[in-house]
Coordinates of N, CA and C in Angstrom, one line a residue:
X1 N 0.8 -1.2 0.0 CA 0.0 0.0 0.0 C 0.9 1.2 0.0
X2 N 0.6 2.1 -0.9 CA 1.4 3.3 -1.0 C 1.2 4.3 0.1
X3 N 2.2 5.1 0.4 CA 2.1 6.1 1.5 C 2.9 7.3 1.1
X4 N 2.3 8.5 1.5 CA 3.0 9.8 1.3 C 3.0 10.4 2.7
X5 N 4.2 11.0 3.0 CA 4.4 11.6 4.3 C 4.9 13.0 4.1
X6 N 4.1 14.0 4.4 CA 4.4 15.4 4.2 C 5.1 16.0 5.5
X7 N 6.1 16.9 5.2 CA 6.7 17.6 6.3 C 7.3 18.9 5.9
X8 N 7.8 19.7 6.8 CA 8.5 20.9 6.5 C 7.7 22.2 6.7
X9 N 6.4 22.1 7.1 CA 5.7 23.3 7.4 C 6.1 24.0 8.6
X10 N 5.6 25.2 8.8 CA 6.0 25.9 10.0 C 5.4 27.3 9.9
X11 N 5.8 28.1 10.9 CA 5.3 29.5 10.9 C 6.5 30.5 10.6
X12 N 6.3 31.3 9.6 CA 7.3 32.3 9.3 C 6.6 33.6 9.0
X13 N 7.5 34.7 9.0 CA 6.9 36.0 8.6 C 6.8 36.2 7.1
X14 N 6.0 37.1 6.7 CA 5.9 37.5 5.3 C 7.2 37.8 4.7
X15 N 7.5 37.2 3.5 CA 8.8 37.4 2.9 C 9.7 36.2 3.1
X16 N 9.4 35.4 4.1 CA 10.2 34.2 4.4 C 10.1 33.1 3.5
X17 N 10.8 32.0 3.8 CA 10.9 30.8 2.9 C 10.7 29.6 3.8
X18 N 10.2 28.6 3.1 CA 10.0 27.2 3.7 C 10.2 26.2 2.6
X19 N 10.7 25.0 2.9 CA 10.8 23.9 2.0 C 10.0 22.7 2.5
X20 N 9.0 22.3 1.8 CA 8.1 21.2 2.1 C 8.7 19.9 1.5
X21 N 8.5 18.8 2.1 CA 9.0 17.5 1.6 C 7.8 16.5 1.6
X22 N 7.8 15.6 0.7 CA 6.8 14.6 0.6 C 7.6 13.3 0.3
X23 N 7.7 12.4 1.3 CA 8.4 11.1 1.2 C 7.4 10.0 0.7
X24 N 7.7 9.4 -0.4 CA 6.8 8.4 -0.9 C 7.4 7.0 -0.7
X25 N 6.5 6.1 -0.4 CA 6.9 4.7 -0.2 C 5.8 3.7 -0.5
X26 N 6.1 2.5 -0.7 CA 5.1 1.4 -0.9 C 4.6 1.2 -2.2
X27 N 5.1 2.0 -3.2 CA 4.6 1.7 -4.6 C 5.7 2.1 -5.6
X28 N 5.6 1.5 -6.8 CA 6.5 1.8 -7.9 C 5.6 2.4 -9.0
X29 N 6.1 3.6 -9.5 CA 5.3 4.3 -10.6 C 6.2 4.7 -11.7
X30 N 6.1 4.1 -12.9 CA 6.9 4.5 -14.0 C 6.3 5.8 -14.7
X31 N 5.1 6.0 -14.4 CA 4.4 7.2 -15.0 C 3.5 7.8 -13.9
X32 N 3.8 9.0 -13.6 CA 3.0 9.6 -12.5 C 2.8 11.1 -12.7
X33 N 1.8 11.6 -12.1 CA 1.6 13.1 -11.9 C 1.5 13.3 -10.4
X34 N 2.4 14.1 -9.9 CA 2.5 14.4 -8.4 C 2.4 15.9 -8.2
X35 N 1.9 16.2 -7.1 CA 1.9 17.7 -6.9 C 1.6 18.1 -5.5
X36 N 1.6 19.4 -5.3 CA 1.2 20.0 -4.0 C -0.1 20.7 -4.1
X37 N -0.9 20.5 -3.1 CA -2.2 21.1 -3.1 C -2.3 21.8 -1.7
X38 N -3.2 22.8 -1.6 CA -3.3 23.4 -0.3 C -4.8 23.7 0.0
X39 N -5.1 23.8 1.3 CA -6.4 24.1 1.7 C -6.4 25.2 2.8
X40 N -6.9 26.3 2.6 CA -6.9 27.4 3.6 C -8.2 27.3 4.3
X41 N -8.3 27.8 5.5 CA -9.5 27.7 6.3 C -10.7 28.3 5.6
X42 N -11.8 27.5 5.5 CA -13.0 27.9 4.9 C -13.0 27.9 3.4
X43 N -11.9 27.3 2.8 CA -11.8 27.3 1.4 C -11.6 25.8 0.9
X44 N -11.9 25.6 -0.4 CA -11.7 24.3 -1.0 C -10.2 24.1 -1.2
X45 N -9.8 22.8 -1.3 CA -8.4 22.5 -1.6 C -8.1 22.9 -3.1
X46 N -6.9 23.5 -3.3 CA -6.6 23.9 -4.6 C -5.2 23.4 -5.0
X47 N -5.0 23.2 -6.3 CA -3.7 22.8 -6.8 C -2.7 24.0 -6.7
X48 N -1.4 23.7 -6.4 CA -0.4 24.7 -6.3 C 0.7 24.5 -7.3
X49 N 1.2 23.3 -7.4 CA 2.3 23.0 -8.3 C 2.3 21.5 -8.6
X50 N 2.6 21.1 -9.8 CA 2.6 19.6 -10.1 C 3.8 19.3 -11.0
X51 N 4.2 18.1 -11.0 CA 5.3 17.6 -11.8 C 5.0 16.2 -12.3
X52 N 5.4 15.9 -13.5 CA 5.1 14.5 -14.0 C 6.4 13.7 -14.1
X53 N 6.3 12.5 -14.5 CA 7.4 11.6 -14.6 C 8.4 11.9 -15.7
X54 N 8.1 12.8 -16.6 CA 9.0 13.3 -17.6 C 9.8 14.5 -17.1
X55 N 9.4 15.0 -15.9 CA 10.1 16.2 -15.3 C 9.4 17.5 -15.6
X56 N 8.3 17.5 -16.3 CA 7.6 18.7 -16.7 C 6.8 19.2 -15.4
X57 N 6.9 20.5 -15.2 CA 6.2 21.1 -14.0 C 5.3 22.2 -14.5
X58 N 4.4 22.5 -13.6 CA 3.4 23.5 -13.9 C 2.9 24.1 -12.5
X59 N 2.6 25.4 -12.6 CA 2.3 26.2 -11.3 C 1.0 26.9 -11.5
X60 N 0.4 27.1 -10.3 CA -0.8 28.0 -10.3 C -0.3 29.4 -10.5
X61 N -1.1 30.3 -11.1 CA -0.6 31.6 -11.4 C -0.1 32.4 -10.1
X62 N -0.8 32.2 -9.0 CA -0.5 33.0 -7.8 C 0.8 32.6 -7.1
X63 N 1.4 31.5 -7.6 CA 2.7 31.1 -6.9 C 3.8 31.1 -7.9
X64 N 3.6 31.4 -9.2 CA 4.6 31.4 -10.2 C 5.7 32.4 -9.8
X65 N 6.9 32.0 -10.0 CA 8.1 32.9 -9.6 C 8.4 32.9 -8.2
X66 N 7.6 32.3 -7.3 CA 7.9 32.2 -5.9 C 8.1 30.8 -5.4
X67 N 7.4 29.8 -6.0 CA 7.5 28.4 -5.6 C 8.2 27.6 -6.7
X68 N 8.9 26.6 -6.2 CA 9.5 25.7 -7.2 C 9.3 24.2 -6.7
X69 N 8.8 23.4 -7.6 CA 8.6 22.0 -7.3 C 9.7 21.2 -7.8
X70 N 10.2 20.2 -7.1 CA 11.3 19.4 -7.6 C 11.2 18.0 -7.0
X71 N 12.0 17.1 -7.5 CA 11.9 15.7 -7.0 C 13.3 15.1 -6.9
X72 N 13.5 14.2 -6.0 CA 14.7 13.5 -5.9 C 14.3 12.0 -6.0
X73 N 14.5 11.5 -7.2 CA 14.0 10.1 -7.4 C 14.8 9.1 -6.6
X74 N 16.0 9.3 -6.3 CA 16.8 8.4 -5.5 C 16.3 8.3 -4.1
X75 N 15.7 9.4 -3.6 CA 15.1 9.4 -2.3 C 13.6 9.3 -2.3
X76 N 13.0 9.1 -3.5 CA 11.5 9.0 -3.6 C 10.9 10.2 -2.8
X77 N 11.4 11.4 -3.0 CA 10.9 12.5 -2.3 C 10.6 13.7 -3.2
X78 N 9.4 14.3 -3.0 CA 9.0 15.5 -3.7 C 9.2 16.7 -2.8
X79 N 9.6 17.8 -3.4 CA 9.8 19.0 -2.6 C 9.0 20.2 -3.2
X80 N 8.8 21.1 -2.3 CA 8.2 22.4 -2.7 C 9.0 23.5 -2.0
X81 N 9.8 24.2 -2.7 CA 10.5 25.4 -2.2 C 9.6 26.6 -2.3
X82 N 9.4 27.2 -1.2 CA 8.5 28.4 -1.2 C 9.2 29.6 -0.7
X83 N 9.3 30.6 -1.6 CA 10.0 31.8 -1.3 C 9.1 33.0 -1.3
X84 N 9.5 34.1 -0.7 CA 8.6 35.3 -0.6 C 7.2 35.0 -0.2
X85 N 7.1 34.3 0.9 CA 5.8 33.8 1.3 C 4.9 35.0 1.7
X86 N 3.6 34.9 1.5 CA 2.7 35.9 1.8 C 1.6 35.3 2.8
X87 N 0.9 36.2 3.5 CA -0.1 35.7 4.4 C -1.2 34.9 3.8
X88 N -1.5 35.2 2.5 CA -2.5 34.4 1.8 C -2.0 33.0 1.4
X89 N -0.7 32.7 1.6 CA -0.2 31.3 1.4 C -0.5 30.4 2.6
X90 N -1.0 31.0 3.7 CA -1.3 30.2 4.9 C -2.4 29.2 4.6
X91 N -2.0 27.9 4.8 CA -2.9 26.8 4.5 C -2.3 25.5 5.0
X92 N -3.1 24.4 4.9 CA -2.5 23.1 5.1 C -2.1 22.6 3.7
X93 N -0.9 22.2 3.6 CA -0.4 21.7 2.3 C -0.3 20.2 2.3
X94 N -0.8 19.6 1.2 CA -0.8 18.2 1.0 C -0.1 17.8 -0.3
X95 N 0.6 16.7 -0.3 CA 1.1 16.2 -1.6 C 0.1 15.1 -2.1
X96 N 0.0 15.0 -3.3 CA -0.9 13.9 -3.9 C -0.1 13.3 -5.1
X97 N -0.5 12.0 -5.4 CA 0.1 11.3 -6.5 C -0.8 10.4 -7.2
X98 N -0.8 10.6 -8.5 CA -1.5 9.7 -9.5 C -0.3 8.8 -10.0
X99 N -0.4 7.5 -9.7 CA 0.7 6.6 -10.0 C 0.5 5.8 -11.2
X100 N -0.6 6.1 -12.0 CA -0.9 5.4 -13.2 C -1.2 6.5 -14.3
X101 N -0.4 7.5 -14.3 CA -0.7 8.7 -15.1 C -0.9 8.4 -16.6
X102 N 0.0 7.6 -17.2 CA 0.0 7.5 -18.7 C -1.3 6.8 -19.2
X103 N -2.0 6.1 -18.3 CA -3.2 5.4 -18.8 C -4.5 6.3 -18.7
X104 N -4.3 7.5 -18.1 CA -5.5 8.3 -17.8 C -5.7 9.5 -18.7
X105 N -4.8 9.7 -19.6 CA -5.1 10.7 -20.7 C -5.6 12.0 -20.2
X106 N -4.8 12.7 -19.4 CA -5.1 14.1 -19.0 C -3.8 14.8 -18.9
X107 N -3.8 16.1 -18.8 CA -2.6 16.9 -18.7 C -2.3 17.1 -17.2
X108 N -1.1 16.9 -16.8 CA -0.7 17.1 -15.4 C -0.6 18.6 -15.1
X109 N -1.6 19.2 -14.5 CA -1.6 20.6 -14.3 C -2.1 20.8 -12.9
X110 N -1.9 22.0 -12.3 CA -2.5 22.3 -10.9 C -4.0 22.2 -10.9
X111 N -4.6 22.4 -12.0 CA -6.1 22.3 -12.1 C -6.6 20.9 -12.1
X112 N -5.7 19.9 -12.1 CA -6.1 18.5 -12.2 C -7.1 18.1 -11.2
X113 N -8.1 17.3 -11.6 CA -9.1 16.9 -10.6 C -8.4 16.1 -9.5
X114 N -8.7 16.5 -8.3 CA -8.1 15.8 -7.2 C -8.5 14.4 -7.0
X115 N -9.6 14.0 -7.7 CA -10.1 12.7 -7.6 C -9.2 11.7 -8.4
X116 N -8.3 12.3 -9.2 CA -7.4 11.4 -10.0 C -6.2 11.0 -9.1
X117 N -6.0 11.6 -7.9 CA -4.9 11.2 -7.1 C -5.2 9.9 -6.4
X118 N -4.2 9.0 -6.5 CA -4.3 7.7 -5.8 C -4.0 7.8 -4.3
X119 N -3.0 8.6 -4.0 CA -2.5 8.7 -2.7 C -2.4 10.2 -2.3
X120 N -2.6 10.4 -0.9 CA -2.5 11.7 -0.4 C -1.6 11.7 0.9
X121 N -0.8 12.8 1.0 CA 0.0 12.9 2.3 C -0.9 13.3 3.4
X122 N -0.3 13.4 4.6 CA -1.1 13.7 5.8 C -1.3 15.2 6.0
X123 N -0.5 16.0 5.2 CA -0.6 17.4 5.3 C 0.4 18.0 6.3
X124 N 0.8 19.2 5.9 CA 1.7 20.0 6.8 C 1.3 21.4 6.8
X125 N 1.2 22.0 8.0 CA 0.6 23.3 8.1 C 1.7 24.5 7.9
X126 N 1.3 25.4 7.0 CA 2.1 26.6 6.8 C 1.4 27.8 7.2
X127 N 2.0 28.6 8.1 CA 1.3 29.8 8.6 C 2.3 31.0 8.4
X128 N 1.8 32.0 7.7 CA 2.6 33.1 7.3 C 1.9 34.4 8.0
X129 N 2.8 35.0 8.8 CA 2.3 36.2 9.5 C 2.8 37.5 8.8
X130 N 2.0 38.5 8.9 CA 2.3 39.8 8.3 C 3.2 40.6 9.1

């Protein structure tokens, strides 16, 4: 059974940086779409950044130029480097993974339907103060 474990959240002031990690285990995926999603209080969960097994990445407009998604395949870990953080970035951040991407015929984008994700991390809280 696959598992994702999120970590790296915390409380920082506006303009600060954090790096989130998502450690994957328990599955093998030759083709995947993985990404970071976030849910702020009172709001629906939204896509932030995604990356596919070919290394292509895509970002939501409101994080472009500030966030960078990356992966270390040797460590089976997904990262999200977040710079110039703003109070509106405050949310619980989750990583998600579709581990059968090539068979599902959709584009790996932040707008991807979250129902396509096979696995979810436990979430890590990011709080940005002004």
